[in-house]
Coordinates of C-alpha atoms in Angstrom, one line a residue:
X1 CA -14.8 10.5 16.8
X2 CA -15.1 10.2 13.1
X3 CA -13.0 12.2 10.8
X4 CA -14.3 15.8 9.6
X5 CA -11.5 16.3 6.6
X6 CA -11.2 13.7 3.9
X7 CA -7.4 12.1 3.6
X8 CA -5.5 12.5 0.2
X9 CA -5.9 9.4 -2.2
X10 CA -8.3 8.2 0.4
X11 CA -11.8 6.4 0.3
X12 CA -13.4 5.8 3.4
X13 CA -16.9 5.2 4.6
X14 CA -19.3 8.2 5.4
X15 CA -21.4 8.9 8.5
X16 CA -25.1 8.8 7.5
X17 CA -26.2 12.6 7.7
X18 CA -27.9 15.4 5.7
X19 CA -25.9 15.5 2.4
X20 CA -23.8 12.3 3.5
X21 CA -24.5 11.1 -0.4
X22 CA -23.3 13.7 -1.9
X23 CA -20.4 14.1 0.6
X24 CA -19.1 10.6 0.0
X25 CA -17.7 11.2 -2.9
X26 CA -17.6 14.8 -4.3
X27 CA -14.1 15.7 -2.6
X28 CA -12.7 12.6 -4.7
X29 CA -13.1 15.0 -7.7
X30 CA -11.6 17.8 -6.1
X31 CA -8.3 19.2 -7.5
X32 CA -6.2 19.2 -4.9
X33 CA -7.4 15.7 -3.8
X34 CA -4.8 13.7 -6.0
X35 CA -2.1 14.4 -8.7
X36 CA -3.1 13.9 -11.9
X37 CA -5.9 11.2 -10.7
X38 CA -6.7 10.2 -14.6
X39 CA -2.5 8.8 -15.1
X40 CA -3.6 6.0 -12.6
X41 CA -7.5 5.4 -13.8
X42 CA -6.4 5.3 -17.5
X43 CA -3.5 3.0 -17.1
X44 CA -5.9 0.5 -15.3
X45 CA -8.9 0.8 -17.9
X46 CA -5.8 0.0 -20.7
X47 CA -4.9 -3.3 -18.6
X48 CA -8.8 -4.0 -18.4
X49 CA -8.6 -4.3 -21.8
X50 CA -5.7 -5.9 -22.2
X51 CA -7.4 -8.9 -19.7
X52 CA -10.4 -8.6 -22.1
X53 CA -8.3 -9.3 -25.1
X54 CA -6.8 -12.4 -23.0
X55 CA -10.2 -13.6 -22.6
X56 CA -10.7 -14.4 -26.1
X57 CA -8.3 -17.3 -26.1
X58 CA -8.4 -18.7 -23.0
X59 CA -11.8 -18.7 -20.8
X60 CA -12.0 -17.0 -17.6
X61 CA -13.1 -20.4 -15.6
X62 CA -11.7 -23.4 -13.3
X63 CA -10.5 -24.9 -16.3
X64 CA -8.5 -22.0 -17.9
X65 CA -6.3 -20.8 -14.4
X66 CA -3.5 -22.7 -15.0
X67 CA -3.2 -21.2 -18.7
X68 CA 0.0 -19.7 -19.1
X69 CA 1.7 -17.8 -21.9
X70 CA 3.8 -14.8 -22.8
X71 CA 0.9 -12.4 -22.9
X72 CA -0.6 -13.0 -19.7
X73 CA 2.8 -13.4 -18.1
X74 CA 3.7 -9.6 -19.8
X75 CA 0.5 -8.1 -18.6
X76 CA 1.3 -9.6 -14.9
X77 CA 4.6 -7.6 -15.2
X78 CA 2.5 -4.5 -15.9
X79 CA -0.2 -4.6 -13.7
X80 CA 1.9 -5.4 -10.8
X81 CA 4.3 -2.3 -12.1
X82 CA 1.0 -0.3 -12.1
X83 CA 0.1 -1.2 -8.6
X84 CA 3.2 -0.5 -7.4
X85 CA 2.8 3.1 -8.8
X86 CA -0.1 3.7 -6.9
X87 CA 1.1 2.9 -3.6
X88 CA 3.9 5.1 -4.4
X89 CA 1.3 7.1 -5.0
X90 CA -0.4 7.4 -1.9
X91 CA 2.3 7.2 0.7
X92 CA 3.9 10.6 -1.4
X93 CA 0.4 12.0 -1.1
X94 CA 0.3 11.3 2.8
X95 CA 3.9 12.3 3.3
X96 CA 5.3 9.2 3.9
X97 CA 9.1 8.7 5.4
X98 CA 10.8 6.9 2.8
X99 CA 13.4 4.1 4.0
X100 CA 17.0 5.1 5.0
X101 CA 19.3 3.1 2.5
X102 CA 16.8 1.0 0.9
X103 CA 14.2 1.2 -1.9
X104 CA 10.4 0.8 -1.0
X105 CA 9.2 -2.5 -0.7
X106 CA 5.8 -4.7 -0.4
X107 CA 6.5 -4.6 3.5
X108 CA 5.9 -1.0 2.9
X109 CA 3.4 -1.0 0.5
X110 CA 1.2 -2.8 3.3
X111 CA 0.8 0.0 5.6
X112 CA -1.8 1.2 3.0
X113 CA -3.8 -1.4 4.3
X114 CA -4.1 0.2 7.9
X115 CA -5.4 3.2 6.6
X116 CA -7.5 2.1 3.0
X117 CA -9.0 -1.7 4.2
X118 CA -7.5 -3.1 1.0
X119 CA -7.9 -6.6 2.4
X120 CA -11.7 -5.9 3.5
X121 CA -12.2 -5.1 -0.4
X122 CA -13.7 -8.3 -2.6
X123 CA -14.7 -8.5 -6.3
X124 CA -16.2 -11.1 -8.7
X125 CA -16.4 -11.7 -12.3
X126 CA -19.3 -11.8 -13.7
X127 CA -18.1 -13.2 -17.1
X128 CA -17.0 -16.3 -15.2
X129 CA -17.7 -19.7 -17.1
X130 CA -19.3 -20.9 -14.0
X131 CA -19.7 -20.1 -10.8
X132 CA -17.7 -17.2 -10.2
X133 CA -15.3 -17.0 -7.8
X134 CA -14.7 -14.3 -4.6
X135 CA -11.4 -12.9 -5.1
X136 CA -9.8 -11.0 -2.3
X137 CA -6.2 -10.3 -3.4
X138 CA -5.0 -8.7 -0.3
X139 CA -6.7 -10.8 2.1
X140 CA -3.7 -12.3 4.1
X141 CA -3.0 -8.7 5.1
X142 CA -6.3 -9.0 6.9
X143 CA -5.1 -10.5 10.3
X144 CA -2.0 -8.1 10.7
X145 CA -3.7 -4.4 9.7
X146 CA -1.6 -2.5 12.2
X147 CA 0.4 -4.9 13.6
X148 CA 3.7 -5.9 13.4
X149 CA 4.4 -8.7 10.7
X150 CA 5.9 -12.1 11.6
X151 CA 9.6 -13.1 10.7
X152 CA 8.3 -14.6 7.5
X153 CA 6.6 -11.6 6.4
X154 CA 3.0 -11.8 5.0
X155 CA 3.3 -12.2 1.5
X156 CA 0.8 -12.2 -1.3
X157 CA 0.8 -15.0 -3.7
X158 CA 0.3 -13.4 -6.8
X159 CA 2.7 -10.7 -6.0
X160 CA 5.0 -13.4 -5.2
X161 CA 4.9 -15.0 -8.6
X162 CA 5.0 -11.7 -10.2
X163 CA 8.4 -11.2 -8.2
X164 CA 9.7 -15.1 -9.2
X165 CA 8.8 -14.9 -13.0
X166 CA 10.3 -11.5 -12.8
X167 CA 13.4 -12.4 -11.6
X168 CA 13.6 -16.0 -13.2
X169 CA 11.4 -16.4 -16.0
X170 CA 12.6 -19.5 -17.2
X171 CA 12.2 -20.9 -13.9
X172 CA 8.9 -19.5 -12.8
X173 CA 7.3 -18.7 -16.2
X174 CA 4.2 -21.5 -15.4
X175 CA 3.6 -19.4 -12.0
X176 CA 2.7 -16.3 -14.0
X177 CA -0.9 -18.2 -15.1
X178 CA -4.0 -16.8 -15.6
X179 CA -5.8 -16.8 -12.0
X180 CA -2.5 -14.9 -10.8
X181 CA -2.9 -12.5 -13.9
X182 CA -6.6 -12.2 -12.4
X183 CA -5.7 -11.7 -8.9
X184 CA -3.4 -8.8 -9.9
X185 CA -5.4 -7.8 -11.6
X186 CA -8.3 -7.2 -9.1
X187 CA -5.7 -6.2 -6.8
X188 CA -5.2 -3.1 -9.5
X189 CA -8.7 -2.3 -9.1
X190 CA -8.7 -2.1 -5.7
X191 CA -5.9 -0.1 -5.2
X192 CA -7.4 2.6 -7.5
X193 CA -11.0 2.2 -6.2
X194 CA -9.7 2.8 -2.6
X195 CA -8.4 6.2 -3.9
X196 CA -11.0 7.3 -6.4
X197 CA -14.2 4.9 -6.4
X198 CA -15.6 4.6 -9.8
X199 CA -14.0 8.2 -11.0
X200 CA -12.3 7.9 -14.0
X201 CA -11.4 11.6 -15.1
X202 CA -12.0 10.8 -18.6
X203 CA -13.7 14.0 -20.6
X204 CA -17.6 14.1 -20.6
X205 CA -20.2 15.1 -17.8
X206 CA -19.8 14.2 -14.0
X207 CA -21.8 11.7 -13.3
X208 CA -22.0 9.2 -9.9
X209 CA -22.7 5.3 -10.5
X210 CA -25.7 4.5 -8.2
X211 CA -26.5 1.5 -6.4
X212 CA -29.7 -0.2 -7.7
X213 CA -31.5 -3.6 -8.1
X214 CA -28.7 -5.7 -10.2
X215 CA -28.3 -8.9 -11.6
X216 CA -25.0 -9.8 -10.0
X217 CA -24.1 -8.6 -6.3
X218 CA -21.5 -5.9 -5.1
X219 CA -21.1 -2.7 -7.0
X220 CA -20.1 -1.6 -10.6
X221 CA -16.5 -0.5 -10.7
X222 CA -14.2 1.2 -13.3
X223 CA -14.0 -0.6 -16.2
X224 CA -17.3 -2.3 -16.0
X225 CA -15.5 -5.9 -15.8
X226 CA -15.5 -6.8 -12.0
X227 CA -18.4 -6.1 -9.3
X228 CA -16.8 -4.7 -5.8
X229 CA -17.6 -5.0 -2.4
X230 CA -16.4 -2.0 -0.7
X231 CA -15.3 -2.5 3.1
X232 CA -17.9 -2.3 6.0
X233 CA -15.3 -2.4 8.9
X234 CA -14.3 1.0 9.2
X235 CA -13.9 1.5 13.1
X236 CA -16.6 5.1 14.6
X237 CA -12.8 6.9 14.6
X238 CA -12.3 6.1 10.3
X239 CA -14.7 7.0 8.9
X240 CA -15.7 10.3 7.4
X241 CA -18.5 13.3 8.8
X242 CA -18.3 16.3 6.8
X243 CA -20.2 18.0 4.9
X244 CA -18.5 18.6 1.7
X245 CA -20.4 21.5 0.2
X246 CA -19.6 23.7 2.7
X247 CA -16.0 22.0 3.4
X248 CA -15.0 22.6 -0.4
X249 CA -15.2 26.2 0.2
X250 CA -12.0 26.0 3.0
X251 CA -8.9 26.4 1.8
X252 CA -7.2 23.4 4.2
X253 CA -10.2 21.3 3.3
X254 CA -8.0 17.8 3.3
X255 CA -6.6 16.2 6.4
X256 CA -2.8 16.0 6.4
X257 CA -3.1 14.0 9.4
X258 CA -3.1 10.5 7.6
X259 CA 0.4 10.7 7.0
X260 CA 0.8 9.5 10.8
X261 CA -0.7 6.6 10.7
X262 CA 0.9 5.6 7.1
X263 CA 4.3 6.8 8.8
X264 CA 4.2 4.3 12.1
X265 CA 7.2 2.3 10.9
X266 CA 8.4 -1.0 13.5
X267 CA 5.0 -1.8 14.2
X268 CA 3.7 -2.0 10.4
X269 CA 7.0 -3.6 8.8

């Protein structure tokens, strides 16, 4: 039975039906749907940039992704900071069980995937030299949404660089090159398009970005830099049916609910 209250910090697919457009992404706007929404949206537009800037010196194509330096390998430090905050983020908004005796963790952070489809997301770059490539930053997650991880964990190789040039710079600085920076990146944009779609909260007139005929494929997104492919494997039972212009009116009008599934704790580690 699909879902008739939207989930904080949530995107999810909406049930064809009168108003369904509107519906599908009004409540994202919605004051008490996240905390200060435009922290997150900004800080992401600001790395955008910052990959823009990078893009100047070294071109986005096969034969730039081993460039490494210390600007790309600073701005991996921050987006991977930044994505960190959001899933902090999200598991506070759905009343998440923090760990006894340990700080949160990527083994954690993945039990966002169960309820946002982060590994179903893909994006392209348009500005490729070339044929761009699909990137899909959190697709090993993919075969494990809901399940319990194996011994080795499931790790994610650009968050494993960020975590080894971190730690030993020196050692790992080459690892922090630019197709990791990329991959972060567009793992960034995910995380903040599975919360707010193409919302940015920036002052001016509301406005919803509409599909139309395109010269590349997938959607626009935030920043204008990267065309997304939002998930299409939301099970009957996940996705949204309401209809928000009547819902808004309703005090409880969000689903509280969500926090179970984020909370399930042996099976997701």
């Amino acid at each position: 039975m699909p879902i008739s209250k939207p989930f904080y910090r949530t995107v999810r697919g909406m049930k064809d039906g009168p108003n369904s457009g509107y519906s599908g992404w009004a409540y994202i706007e919605d004051q008490k749907y996240a905390d200060s929404p435009g922290h997150y949206t900004r800080a992401l537009l600001l790395i955008l940039d910052d990959l823009r800037a990078i893009f100047e010196f070294v071109e986005p194509s096969d034969e730039g992704r081993e460039a490494f330096s210390y600007r790309i390998h600073a701005l991996l430090m921050r987006t991977c900071i930044e994505i960190e905050a959001n899933f902090k983020a999200i598991l506070d908004a759905n009343s998440f069980t923090p760990p006894v005796r340990r700080p949160l963790s990527i083994r954690d952070f993945r039990k966002i995937d169960a309820t946002h489809h982060l590994s179903s997301y893909e994006a392209m770059l348009p500005m490729w030299n070339g044929a761009s490539p699909t990137i899909r930053p959190f697709e090993p997650w993919r075969s494990f949404r809901g399940e319990e991880a194996p011994q080795q964990g499931v790790p994610l190789p650009w968050y494993q660089a960020y975590n080894a040039s971190k730690h030993s710079r020196r050692q790992a600085f080459k690892r922090a090159n630019l197709w990791t920076l990329i991959e972060a990146v567009t793992a960034l944009l995910i995380v903040v398009t599975s919360q707010f779609k193409t919302s940015t909260f920036e002052a001016g007139p509301d406005h919803l970005i509409t599909s139309g005929e395109n010269y590349y494929p997938h959607e626009e997104s935030i920043g204008s830099m990267f065309r997304i492919k939002y998930p299409d494997d939301w099970e009957d039972e996940e996705i949204y049916d309401f209809n928000w212009s009547s819902l808004k009116m309703e005090n409880d009008r969000f689903d509280i609910s969500n926090c179970k599934r984020i909370n399930t704790s042996k099976r997701l580690i």
